mmCIF file of C-alpha atoms and ligand atoms in Angstrom:
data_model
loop_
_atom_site.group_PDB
_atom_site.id
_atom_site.type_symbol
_atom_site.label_atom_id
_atom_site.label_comp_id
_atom_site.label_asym_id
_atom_site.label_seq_id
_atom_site.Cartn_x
_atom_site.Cartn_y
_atom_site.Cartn_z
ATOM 1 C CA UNK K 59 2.359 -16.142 13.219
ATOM 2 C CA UNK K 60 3.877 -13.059 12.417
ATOM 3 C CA UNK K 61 1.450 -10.153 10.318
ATOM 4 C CA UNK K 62 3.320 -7.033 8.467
ATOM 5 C CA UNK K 63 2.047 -3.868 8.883
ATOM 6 C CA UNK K 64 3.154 -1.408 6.537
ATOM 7 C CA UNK K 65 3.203 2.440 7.673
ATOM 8 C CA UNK K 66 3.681 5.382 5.724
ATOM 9 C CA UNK K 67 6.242 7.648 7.498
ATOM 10 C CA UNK K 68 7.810 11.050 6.544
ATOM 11 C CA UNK K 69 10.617 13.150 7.398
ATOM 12 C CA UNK K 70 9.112 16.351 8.602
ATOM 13 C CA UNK K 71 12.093 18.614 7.374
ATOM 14 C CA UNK K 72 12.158 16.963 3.965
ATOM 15 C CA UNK K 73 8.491 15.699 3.240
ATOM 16 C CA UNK K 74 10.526 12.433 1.817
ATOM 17 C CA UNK K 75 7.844 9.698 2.488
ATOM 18 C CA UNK K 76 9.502 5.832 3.277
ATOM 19 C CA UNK K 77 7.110 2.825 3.893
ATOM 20 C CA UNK K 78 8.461 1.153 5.857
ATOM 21 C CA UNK K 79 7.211 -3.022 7.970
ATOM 22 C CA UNK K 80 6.804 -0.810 11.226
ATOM 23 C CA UNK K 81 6.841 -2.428 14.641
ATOM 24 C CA UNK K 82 4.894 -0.785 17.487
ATOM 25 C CA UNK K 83 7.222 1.196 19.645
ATOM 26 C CA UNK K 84 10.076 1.459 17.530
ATOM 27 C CA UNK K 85 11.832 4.383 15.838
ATOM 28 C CA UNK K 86 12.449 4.710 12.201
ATOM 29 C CA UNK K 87 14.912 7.418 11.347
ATOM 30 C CA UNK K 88 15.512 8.955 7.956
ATOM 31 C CA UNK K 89 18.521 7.681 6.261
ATOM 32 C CA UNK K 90 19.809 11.179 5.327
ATOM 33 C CA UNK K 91 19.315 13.387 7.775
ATOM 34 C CA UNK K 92 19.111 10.718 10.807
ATOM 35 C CA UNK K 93 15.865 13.125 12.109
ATOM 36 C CA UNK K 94 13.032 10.812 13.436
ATOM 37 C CA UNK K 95 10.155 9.835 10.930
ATOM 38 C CA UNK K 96 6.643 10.761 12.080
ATOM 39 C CA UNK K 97 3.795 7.748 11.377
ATOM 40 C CA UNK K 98 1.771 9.726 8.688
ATOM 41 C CA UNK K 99 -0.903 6.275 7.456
ATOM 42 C CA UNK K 100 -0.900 3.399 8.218
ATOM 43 C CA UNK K 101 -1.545 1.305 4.886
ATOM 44 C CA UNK K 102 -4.274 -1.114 3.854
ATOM 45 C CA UNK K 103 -4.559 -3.614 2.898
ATOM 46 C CA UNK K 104 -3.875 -5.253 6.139
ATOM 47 C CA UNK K 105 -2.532 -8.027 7.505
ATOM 48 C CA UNK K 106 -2.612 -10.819 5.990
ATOM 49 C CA UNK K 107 -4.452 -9.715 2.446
ATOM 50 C CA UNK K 108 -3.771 -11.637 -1.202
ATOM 51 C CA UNK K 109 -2.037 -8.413 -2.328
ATOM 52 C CA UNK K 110 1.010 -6.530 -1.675
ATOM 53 C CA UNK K 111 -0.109 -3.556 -2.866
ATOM 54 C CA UNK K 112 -0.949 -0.928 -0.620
ATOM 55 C CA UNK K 113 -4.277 0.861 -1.352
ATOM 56 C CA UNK K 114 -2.763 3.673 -3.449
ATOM 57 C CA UNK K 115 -4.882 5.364 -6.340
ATOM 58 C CA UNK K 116 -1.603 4.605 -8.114
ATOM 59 C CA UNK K 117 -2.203 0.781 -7.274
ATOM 60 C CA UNK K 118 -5.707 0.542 -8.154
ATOM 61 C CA UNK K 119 -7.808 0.044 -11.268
ATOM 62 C CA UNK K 120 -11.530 -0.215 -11.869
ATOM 63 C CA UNK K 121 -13.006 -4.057 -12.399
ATOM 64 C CA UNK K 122 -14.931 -3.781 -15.685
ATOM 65 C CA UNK K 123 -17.778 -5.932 -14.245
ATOM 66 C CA UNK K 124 -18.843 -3.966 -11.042
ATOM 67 C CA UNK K 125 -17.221 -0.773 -11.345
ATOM 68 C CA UNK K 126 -15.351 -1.290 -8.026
ATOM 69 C CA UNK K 127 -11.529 -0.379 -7.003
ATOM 70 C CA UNK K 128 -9.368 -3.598 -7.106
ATOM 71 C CA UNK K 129 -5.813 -3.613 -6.914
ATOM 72 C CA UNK K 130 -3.507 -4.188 -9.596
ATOM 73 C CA UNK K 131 -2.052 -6.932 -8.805
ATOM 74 C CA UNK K 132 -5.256 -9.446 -8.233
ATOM 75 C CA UNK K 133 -6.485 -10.997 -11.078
ATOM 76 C CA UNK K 134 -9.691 -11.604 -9.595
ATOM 77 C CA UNK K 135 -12.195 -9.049 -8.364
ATOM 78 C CA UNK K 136 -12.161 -8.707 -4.900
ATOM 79 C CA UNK K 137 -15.359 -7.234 -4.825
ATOM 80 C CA UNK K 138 -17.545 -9.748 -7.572
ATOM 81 C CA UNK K 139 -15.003 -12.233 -8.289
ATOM 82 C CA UNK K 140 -14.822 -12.333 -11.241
ATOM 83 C CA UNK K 141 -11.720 -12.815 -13.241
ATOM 84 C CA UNK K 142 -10.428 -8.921 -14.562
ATOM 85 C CA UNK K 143 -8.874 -8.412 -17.920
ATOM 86 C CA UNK K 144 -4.602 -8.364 -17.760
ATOM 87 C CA UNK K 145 -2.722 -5.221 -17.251
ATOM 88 C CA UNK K 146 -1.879 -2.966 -19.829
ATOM 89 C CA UNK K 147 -6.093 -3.875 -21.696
ATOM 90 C CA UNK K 148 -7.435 -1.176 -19.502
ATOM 91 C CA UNK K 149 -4.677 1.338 -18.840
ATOM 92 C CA UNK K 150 -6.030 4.273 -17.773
ATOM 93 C CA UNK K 151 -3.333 5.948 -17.079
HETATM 94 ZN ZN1 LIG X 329 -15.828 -6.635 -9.844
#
């Protein structure tokens, strides 16, 4: 069985961020200027989660029941449970 682990690397010349599946002792190298990426996170949720979201402020919205972060994609409330309202009702941004 076979878990993805999503890391967040960056080209240090640039700043141009990539996620990328990593795999422990290999090299990721930026597409445009070929100079090696440096591991800046490594990205929750991990391996093996419901979502496919990575924990991003950008991917996260407030359950109306317990006040807690849950990620945009679950319709449920990790947290309580309890089913959230659909995308687009509380839009915050
Ligand atoms: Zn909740």
């Amino acid at each position: 069985m076979s878990e993805r682990q999503r890391y967040r690397f960056r080209a240090p010349s640039t700043g141009r961020e990539v996620i990328i599946e990593g795999q422990p002792g290999h090299t990721y190298r930026d597409r445009e200027t070929g100079e090696v990426l440096e591991v800046v996170a490594r990205l929750t949720p991990l391996a093996p989660s419901p979502s496919d979201l990575p924990w991003a402020v950008e991917n996260l919205r407030h359950c109306p029941h317990c006040a807690q972060m849950a990620q945009l994609d679950l319709n449920d409330c990790p947290t309580c449970g309890r089913r959230m309202p659909p995308l687009g009702a509380t839009a915050t941004v």
